[in-house]
Coordinates of C-alpha atoms in Angstrom, one line a residue:
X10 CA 126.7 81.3 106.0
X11 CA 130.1 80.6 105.5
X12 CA 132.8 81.1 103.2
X13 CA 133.6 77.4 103.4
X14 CA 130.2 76.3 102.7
X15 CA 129.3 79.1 99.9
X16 CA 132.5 78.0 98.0
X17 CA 131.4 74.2 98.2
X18 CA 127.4 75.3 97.2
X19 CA 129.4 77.5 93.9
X20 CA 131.1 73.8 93.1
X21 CA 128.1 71.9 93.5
X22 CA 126.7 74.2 91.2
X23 CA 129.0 74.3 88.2
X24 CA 131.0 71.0 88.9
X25 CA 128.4 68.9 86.6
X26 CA 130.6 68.0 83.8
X27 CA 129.9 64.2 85.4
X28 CA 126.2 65.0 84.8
X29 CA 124.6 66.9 82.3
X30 CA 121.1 65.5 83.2
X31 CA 121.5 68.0 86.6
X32 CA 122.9 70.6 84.5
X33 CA 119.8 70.3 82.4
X34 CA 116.8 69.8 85.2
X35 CA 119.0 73.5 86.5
X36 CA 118.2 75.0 83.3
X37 CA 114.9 74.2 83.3
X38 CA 114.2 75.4 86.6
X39 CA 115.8 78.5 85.7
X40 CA 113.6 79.0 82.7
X41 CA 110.7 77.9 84.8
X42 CA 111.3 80.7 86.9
X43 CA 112.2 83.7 84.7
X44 CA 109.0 82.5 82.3
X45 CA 106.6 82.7 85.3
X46 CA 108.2 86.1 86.8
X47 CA 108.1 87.7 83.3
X48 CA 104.8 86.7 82.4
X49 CA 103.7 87.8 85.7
X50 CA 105.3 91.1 85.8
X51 CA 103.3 91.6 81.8
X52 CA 100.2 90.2 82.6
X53 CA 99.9 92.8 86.0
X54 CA 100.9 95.5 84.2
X55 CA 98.3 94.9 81.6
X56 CA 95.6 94.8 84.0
X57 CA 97.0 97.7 85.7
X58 CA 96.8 99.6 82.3
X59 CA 93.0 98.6 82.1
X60 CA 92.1 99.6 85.2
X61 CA 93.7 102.8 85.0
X62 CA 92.5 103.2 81.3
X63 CA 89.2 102.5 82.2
X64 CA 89.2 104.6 85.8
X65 CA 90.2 107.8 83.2
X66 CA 87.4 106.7 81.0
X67 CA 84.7 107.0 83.7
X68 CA 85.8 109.9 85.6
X69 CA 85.8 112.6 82.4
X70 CA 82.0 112.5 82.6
X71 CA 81.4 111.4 86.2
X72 CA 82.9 113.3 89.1
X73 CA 84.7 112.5 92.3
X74 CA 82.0 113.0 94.8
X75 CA 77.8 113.2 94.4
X76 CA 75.8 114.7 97.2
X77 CA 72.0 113.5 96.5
X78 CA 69.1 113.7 98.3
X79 CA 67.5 110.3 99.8
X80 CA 64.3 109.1 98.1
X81 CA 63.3 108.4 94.3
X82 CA 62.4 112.2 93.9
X83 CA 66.2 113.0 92.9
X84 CA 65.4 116.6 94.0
X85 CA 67.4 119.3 95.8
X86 CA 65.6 122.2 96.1
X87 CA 67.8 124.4 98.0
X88 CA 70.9 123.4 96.1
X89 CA 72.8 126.8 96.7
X90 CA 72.8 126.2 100.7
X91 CA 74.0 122.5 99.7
X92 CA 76.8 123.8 97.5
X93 CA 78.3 126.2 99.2
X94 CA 78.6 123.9 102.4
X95 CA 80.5 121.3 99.9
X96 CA 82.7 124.0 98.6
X97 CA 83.8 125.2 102.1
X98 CA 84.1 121.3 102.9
X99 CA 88.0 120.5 103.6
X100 CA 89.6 118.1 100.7
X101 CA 86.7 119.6 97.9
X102 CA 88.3 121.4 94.6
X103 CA 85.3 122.5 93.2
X104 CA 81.6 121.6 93.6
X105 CA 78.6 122.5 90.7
X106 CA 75.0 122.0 90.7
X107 CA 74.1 119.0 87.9
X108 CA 70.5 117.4 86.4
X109 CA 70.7 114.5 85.1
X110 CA 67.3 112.8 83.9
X111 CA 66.3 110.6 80.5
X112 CA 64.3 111.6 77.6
X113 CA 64.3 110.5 74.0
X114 CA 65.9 112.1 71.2
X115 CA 64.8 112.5 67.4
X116 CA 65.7 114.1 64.7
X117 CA 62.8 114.2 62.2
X118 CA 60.5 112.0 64.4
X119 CA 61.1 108.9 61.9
X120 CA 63.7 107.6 64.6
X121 CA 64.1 108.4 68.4
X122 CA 66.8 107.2 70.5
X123 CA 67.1 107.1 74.1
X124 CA 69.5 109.3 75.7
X125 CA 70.5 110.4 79.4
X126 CA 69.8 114.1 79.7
X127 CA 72.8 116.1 81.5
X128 CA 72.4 119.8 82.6
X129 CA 76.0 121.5 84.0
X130 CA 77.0 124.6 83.8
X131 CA 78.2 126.6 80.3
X132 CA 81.7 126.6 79.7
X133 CA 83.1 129.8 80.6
X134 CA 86.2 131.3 82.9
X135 CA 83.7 130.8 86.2
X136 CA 82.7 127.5 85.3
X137 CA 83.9 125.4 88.7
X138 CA 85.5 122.4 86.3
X139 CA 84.6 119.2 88.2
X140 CA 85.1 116.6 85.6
X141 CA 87.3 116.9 82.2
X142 CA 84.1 116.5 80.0
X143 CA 84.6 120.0 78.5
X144 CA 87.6 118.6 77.1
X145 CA 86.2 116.1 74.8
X146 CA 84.7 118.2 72.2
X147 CA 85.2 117.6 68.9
X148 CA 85.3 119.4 65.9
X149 CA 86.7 122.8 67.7
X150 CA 83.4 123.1 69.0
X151 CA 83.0 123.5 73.3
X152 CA 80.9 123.0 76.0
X153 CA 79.5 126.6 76.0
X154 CA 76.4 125.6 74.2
X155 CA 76.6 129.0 71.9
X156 CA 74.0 128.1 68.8
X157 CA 74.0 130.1 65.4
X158 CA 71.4 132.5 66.9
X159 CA 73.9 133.1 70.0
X160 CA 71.7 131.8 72.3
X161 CA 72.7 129.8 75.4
X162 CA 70.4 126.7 74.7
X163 CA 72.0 124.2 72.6
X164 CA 73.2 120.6 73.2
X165 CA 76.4 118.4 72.9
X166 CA 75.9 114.9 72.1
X167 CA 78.0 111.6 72.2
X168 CA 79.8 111.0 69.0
X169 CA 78.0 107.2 68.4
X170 CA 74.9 109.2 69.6
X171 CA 74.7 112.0 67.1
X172 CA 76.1 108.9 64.7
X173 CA 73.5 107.3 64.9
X174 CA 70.7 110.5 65.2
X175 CA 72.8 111.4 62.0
X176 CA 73.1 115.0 63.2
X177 CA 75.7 117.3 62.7
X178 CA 76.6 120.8 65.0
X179 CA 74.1 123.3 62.8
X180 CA 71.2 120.5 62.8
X181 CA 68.3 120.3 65.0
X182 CA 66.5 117.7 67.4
X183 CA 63.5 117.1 69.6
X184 CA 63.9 116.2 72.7
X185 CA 60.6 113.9 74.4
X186 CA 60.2 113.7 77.9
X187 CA 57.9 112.6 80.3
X188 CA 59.3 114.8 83.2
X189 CA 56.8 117.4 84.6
X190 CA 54.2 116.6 82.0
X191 CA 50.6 116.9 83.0
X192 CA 48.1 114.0 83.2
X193 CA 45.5 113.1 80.1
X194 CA 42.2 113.4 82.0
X195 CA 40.8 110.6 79.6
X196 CA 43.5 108.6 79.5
X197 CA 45.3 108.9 82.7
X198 CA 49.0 108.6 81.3
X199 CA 51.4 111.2 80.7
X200 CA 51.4 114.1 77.9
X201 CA 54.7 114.2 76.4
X202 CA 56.8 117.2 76.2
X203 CA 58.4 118.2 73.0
X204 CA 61.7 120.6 73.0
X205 CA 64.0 121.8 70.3
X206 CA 67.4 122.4 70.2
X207 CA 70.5 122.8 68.6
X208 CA 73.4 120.8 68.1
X209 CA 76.3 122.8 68.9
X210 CA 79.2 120.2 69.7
X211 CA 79.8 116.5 69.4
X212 CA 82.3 115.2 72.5
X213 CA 83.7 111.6 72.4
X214 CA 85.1 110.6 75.6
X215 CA 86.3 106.6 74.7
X216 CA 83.3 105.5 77.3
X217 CA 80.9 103.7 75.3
X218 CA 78.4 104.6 77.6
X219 CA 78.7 108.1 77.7
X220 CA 79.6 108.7 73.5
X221 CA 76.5 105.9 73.0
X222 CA 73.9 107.7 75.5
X223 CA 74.9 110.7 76.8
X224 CA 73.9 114.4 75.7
X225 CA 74.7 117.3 77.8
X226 CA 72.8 121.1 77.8
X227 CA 72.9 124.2 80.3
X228 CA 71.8 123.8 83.7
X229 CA 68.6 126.6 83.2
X230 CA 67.6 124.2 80.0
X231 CA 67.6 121.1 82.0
X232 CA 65.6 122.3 84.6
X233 CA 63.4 123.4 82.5
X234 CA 63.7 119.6 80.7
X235 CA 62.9 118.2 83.7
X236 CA 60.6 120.0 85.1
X237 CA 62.4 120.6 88.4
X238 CA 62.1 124.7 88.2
X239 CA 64.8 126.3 90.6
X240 CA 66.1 122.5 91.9
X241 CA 68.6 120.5 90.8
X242 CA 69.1 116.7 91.1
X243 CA 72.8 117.1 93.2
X244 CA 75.7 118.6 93.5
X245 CA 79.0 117.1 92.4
X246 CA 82.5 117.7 93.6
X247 CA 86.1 117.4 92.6
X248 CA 88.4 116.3 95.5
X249 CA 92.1 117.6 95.8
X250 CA 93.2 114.3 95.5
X251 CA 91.6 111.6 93.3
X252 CA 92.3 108.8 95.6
X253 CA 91.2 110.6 98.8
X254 CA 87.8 111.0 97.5
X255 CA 86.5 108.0 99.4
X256 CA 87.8 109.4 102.7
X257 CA 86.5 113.4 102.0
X258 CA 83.2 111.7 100.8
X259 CA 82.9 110.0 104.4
X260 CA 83.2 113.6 105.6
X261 CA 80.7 115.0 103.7
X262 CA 78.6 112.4 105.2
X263 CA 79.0 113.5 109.0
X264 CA 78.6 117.2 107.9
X265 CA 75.7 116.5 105.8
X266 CA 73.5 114.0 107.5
X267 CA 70.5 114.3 105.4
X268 CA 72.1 114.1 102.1
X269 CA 73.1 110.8 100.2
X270 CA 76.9 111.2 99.1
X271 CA 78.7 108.3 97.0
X272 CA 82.4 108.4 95.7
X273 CA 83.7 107.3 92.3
X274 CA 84.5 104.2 94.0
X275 CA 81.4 103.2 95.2
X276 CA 79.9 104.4 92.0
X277 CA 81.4 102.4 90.4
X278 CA 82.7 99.5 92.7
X279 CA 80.7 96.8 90.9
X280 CA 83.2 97.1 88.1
X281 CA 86.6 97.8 90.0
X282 CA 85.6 94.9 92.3
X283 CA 85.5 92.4 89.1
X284 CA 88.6 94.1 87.6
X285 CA 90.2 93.5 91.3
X286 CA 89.2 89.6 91.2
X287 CA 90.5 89.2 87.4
X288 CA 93.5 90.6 88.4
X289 CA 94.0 88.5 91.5
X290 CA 92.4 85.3 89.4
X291 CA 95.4 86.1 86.9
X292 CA 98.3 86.5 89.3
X293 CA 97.3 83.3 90.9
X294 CA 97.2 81.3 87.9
X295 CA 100.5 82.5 86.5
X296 CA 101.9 82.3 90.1
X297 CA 101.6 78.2 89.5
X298 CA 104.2 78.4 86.8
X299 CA 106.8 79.8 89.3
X300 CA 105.6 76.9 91.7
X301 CA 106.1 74.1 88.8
X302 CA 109.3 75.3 88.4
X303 CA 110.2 75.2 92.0
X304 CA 109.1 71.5 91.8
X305 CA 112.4 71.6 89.4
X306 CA 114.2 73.1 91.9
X307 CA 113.1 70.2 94.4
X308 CA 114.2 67.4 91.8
X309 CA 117.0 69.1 91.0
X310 CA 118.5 69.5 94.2
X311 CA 117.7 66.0 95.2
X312 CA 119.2 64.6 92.6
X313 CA 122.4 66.7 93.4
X314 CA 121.9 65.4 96.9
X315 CA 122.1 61.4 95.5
X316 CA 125.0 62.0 93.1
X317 CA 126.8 63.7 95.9
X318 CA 126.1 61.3 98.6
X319 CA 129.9 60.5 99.3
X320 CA 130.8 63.7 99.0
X321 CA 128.7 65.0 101.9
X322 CA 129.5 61.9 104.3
X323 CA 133.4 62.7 103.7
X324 CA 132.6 66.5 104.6
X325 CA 130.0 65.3 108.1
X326 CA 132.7 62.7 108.7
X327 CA 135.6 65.5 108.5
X328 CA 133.9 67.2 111.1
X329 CA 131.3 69.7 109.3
X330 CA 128.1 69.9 110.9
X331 CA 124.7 69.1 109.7
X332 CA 123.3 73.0 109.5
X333 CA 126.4 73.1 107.5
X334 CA 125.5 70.8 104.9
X335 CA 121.3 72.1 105.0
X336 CA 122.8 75.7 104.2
X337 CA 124.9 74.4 100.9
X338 CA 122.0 73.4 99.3
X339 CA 120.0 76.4 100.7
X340 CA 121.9 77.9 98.8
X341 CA 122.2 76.4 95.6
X342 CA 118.6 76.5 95.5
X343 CA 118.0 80.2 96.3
X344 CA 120.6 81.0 93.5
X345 CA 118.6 78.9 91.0
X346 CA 115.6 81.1 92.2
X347 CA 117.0 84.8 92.0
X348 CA 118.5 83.8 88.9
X349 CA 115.6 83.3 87.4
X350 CA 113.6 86.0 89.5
X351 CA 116.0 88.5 88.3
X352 CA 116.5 87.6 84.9
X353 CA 112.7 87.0 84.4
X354 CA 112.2 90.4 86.0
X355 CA 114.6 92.4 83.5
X356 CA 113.1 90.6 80.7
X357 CA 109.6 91.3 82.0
X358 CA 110.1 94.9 82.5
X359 CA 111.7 95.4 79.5
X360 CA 108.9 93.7 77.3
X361 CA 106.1 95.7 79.1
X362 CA 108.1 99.4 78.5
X363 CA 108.6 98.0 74.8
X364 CA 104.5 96.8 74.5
X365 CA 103.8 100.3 75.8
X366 CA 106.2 102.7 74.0
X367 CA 105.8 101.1 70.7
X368 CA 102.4 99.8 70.9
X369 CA 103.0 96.4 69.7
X370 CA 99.1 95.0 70.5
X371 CA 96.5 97.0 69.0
X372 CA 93.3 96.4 69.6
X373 CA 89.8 97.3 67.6
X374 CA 88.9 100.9 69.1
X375 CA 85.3 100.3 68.7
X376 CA 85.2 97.0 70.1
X377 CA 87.8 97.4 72.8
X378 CA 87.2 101.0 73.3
X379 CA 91.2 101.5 73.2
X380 CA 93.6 101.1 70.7
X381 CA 96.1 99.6 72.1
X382 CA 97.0 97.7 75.4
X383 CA 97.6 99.9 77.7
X384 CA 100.6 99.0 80.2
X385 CA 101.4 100.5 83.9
X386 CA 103.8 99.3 85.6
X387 CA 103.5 99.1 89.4
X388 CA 106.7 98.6 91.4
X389 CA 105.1 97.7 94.6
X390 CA 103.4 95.0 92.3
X391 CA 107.1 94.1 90.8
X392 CA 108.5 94.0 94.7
X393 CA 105.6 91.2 95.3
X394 CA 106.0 89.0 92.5
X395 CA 109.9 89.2 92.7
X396 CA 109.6 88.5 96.7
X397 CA 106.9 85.6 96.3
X398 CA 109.4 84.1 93.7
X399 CA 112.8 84.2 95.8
X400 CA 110.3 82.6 98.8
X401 CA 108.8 79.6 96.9
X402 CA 112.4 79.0 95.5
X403 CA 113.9 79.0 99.5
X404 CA 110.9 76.8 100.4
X405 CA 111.3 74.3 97.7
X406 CA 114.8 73.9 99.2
X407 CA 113.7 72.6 102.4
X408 CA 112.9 69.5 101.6
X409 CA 116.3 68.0 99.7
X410 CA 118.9 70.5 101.9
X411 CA 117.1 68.2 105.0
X412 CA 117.6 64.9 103.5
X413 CA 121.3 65.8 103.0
X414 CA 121.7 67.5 106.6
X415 CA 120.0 63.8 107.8
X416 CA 122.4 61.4 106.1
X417 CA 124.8 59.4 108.0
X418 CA 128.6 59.7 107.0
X419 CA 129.4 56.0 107.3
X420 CA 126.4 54.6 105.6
X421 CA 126.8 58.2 103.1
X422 CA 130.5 56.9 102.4
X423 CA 129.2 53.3 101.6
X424 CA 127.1 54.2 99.0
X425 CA 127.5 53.1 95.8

């Protein structure tokens, strides 16, 4: 583009004292613009805050990688074999054995509640540290299941759990389970197995699932719980790198052909694939505000296009080409965009760093399970949105810089 025709686009642009109607239907288009782009930049980040919110949430209690055995049985009897193989496994962290079975809970019998029974290893200095559960305890209480007696046998349950169990660390429950039980020769069902433990810690971890349901114990207790002996249910692993988990898991796979391994993703991928689709769902629908306002752009520019009709056939009949003439309004229009991509960006930005450091939106903690929106800002995410903006506002230039470039300079000099 030329200097010549970037100097005549500049007086198009601000030469509208003739017309404030143009001047106005600019505006607009600008605010069109920055409104979508901001809102879009907010709204992404918010859902980029949930999702990593909520990815934090569910990997304290659940770890990167799972290697099960195939079948309902959920037993691995020669666990040790299995674990060391995952430990030597390139890409793995650390790797523990882990039971994880149901039973029901009580107090003094008057009320049960189910929970989901977890055996891992004590907290201790040797302790491999596969997930950052040991780091939710409450109360200065830990994970190494210690009672009064200084016994390795007590339990740590959810906060909403024990809540509701009305239990405190010092108190005691019975733990029912089915698990192992032998079979009433008159009735045919089940005997149920009483236990007795100890409360030693509460841990809240945000997750409603895991503070409503959980309760963890030592691994020897849980076998013993759930009547596996010496076997565990699997082994779970911490990869070097979070987001590589998928890729070592794959690996495990071809090494361990006659185990089942899964990776946070797929354990969860019901969830992250509706988080995906809400996000997309949301971008799209806020993307229409940027196209509304390039329908501005497009009335804008056309109108520019009518009021300047002489104008432009006194330039094609002075000799200036028609790609000449298409380019001018190019580029008005693609200033009216990156305007307002720019502007709306900075202001976009600028509200999501002030949502986030101040924490403007609070939300109910035990509704919401946070207390405030949480905010991440993606720049690859930012480079998109500010990209796709700039591109619908070139596109809806087409359209009105081709009607000028197609005008005839007598008939464009007639006009009245």
């Amino acid at each position: 583009m030329t200097r010549l025709e970037l100097s005549i686009a500049w007086r198009y642009l601000r030469s509208r004292s003739a017309s404030r109607l143009l001047n106005f239907i600019s505006v607009i288009s600008i605010i069109g613009v920055l409104v979508g782009v901001s809102a879009l930049i907010v709204i992404i980040s918010v859902m980029n805050g949930l999702q990593n919110d909520l990815r934090e949430k569910i990997l304290v209690a659940s770890p990167d990688i799972r290697v099960l055995t195939f079948g309902d049985a959920m037993v691995m009897p020669n666990w040790r074999q299995v674990m060391e193989s995952v430990k030597a496994h390139p890409g793995v962290a650390a790797a523990a054995p882990f039971v994880l079975t149901q039973g029901l809970a009580s107090r003094r019998g008057d009320h049960v509640e189910g929970a989901m029974v977890v055996g891992i290893e004590p907290a201790s200095p040797n302790a491999a540290r596969v997930t950052g559960i040991r780091e939710t305890a409450l109360q200065e209480r830990d994970f190494s299941f210690v009672t009064t007696s200084g016994e390795i046998a007590g339990v740590a349950l959810g906060k909403r759990l024990a809540e509701r169990l009305n239990v405190f660390p010092g108190d005691s429950i019975t733990l029912i389970t089915a698990a192992g039980a032998q079979i009433n020769p008159v009735t045919g069902t089940p005997v149920p197995r009483y236990f007795r433990f100890e409360v030693t810690a509460w841990f809240e971890t945000g997750m409603y699932e895991y503070d409503n349901t959980y309760l963890y114990m030592p691994l020897a207790q849980a076998q013993e719980f759930a009547g596996l002996g010496e076997a565990v249910t699997g082994i779970e692993a911490r990869s070097i790198d979070r987001w590589a988990a998928d890729r070592v898991a794959d690996s495990l796979r071809s090494a361990l052909v006659s185990y089942r391994v899964v990776d946070w993703q797929e354990q969860n991928s019901g969830l992250y694939q509706a988080l995906k689709l809400e996000k997309l769902v949301m971008g799209v629908i806020l993307l229409l505000i940027v196209i509304v306002a390039a329908f501005n752009i497009v009335s804008s520019l056309t109108m520019v296009v009518r009021d300047k009709t002489r104008e432009i056939g006194i330039l094609k009949a002075m000799g200036m080409p028609s790609r000449s003439i298409r380019r001018i309004f190019l580029a008005q229009g693609t200033v009216i965009g990156m305007v307002g991509t720019l502007i709306g960006a900075v202001l976009g930005l600028g509200a999501a760093v002030v949502i986030d450091r101040y924490r403007l939106i609070t939300l109910d903690a035990s509704v919401y399970l946070i207390d405030h929106l949480p905010i991440q800002i993606e720049v690859l995410d930012v480079m998109w949105i500010v990209l796709a903006s700039i591109a619908i506002a070139v596109l809806a230039t087409m359209y009105p810089s081709l009607q000028a470039a197609r005008l005839y300079p007598v008939e464009a000099i007639r006009d009245e």
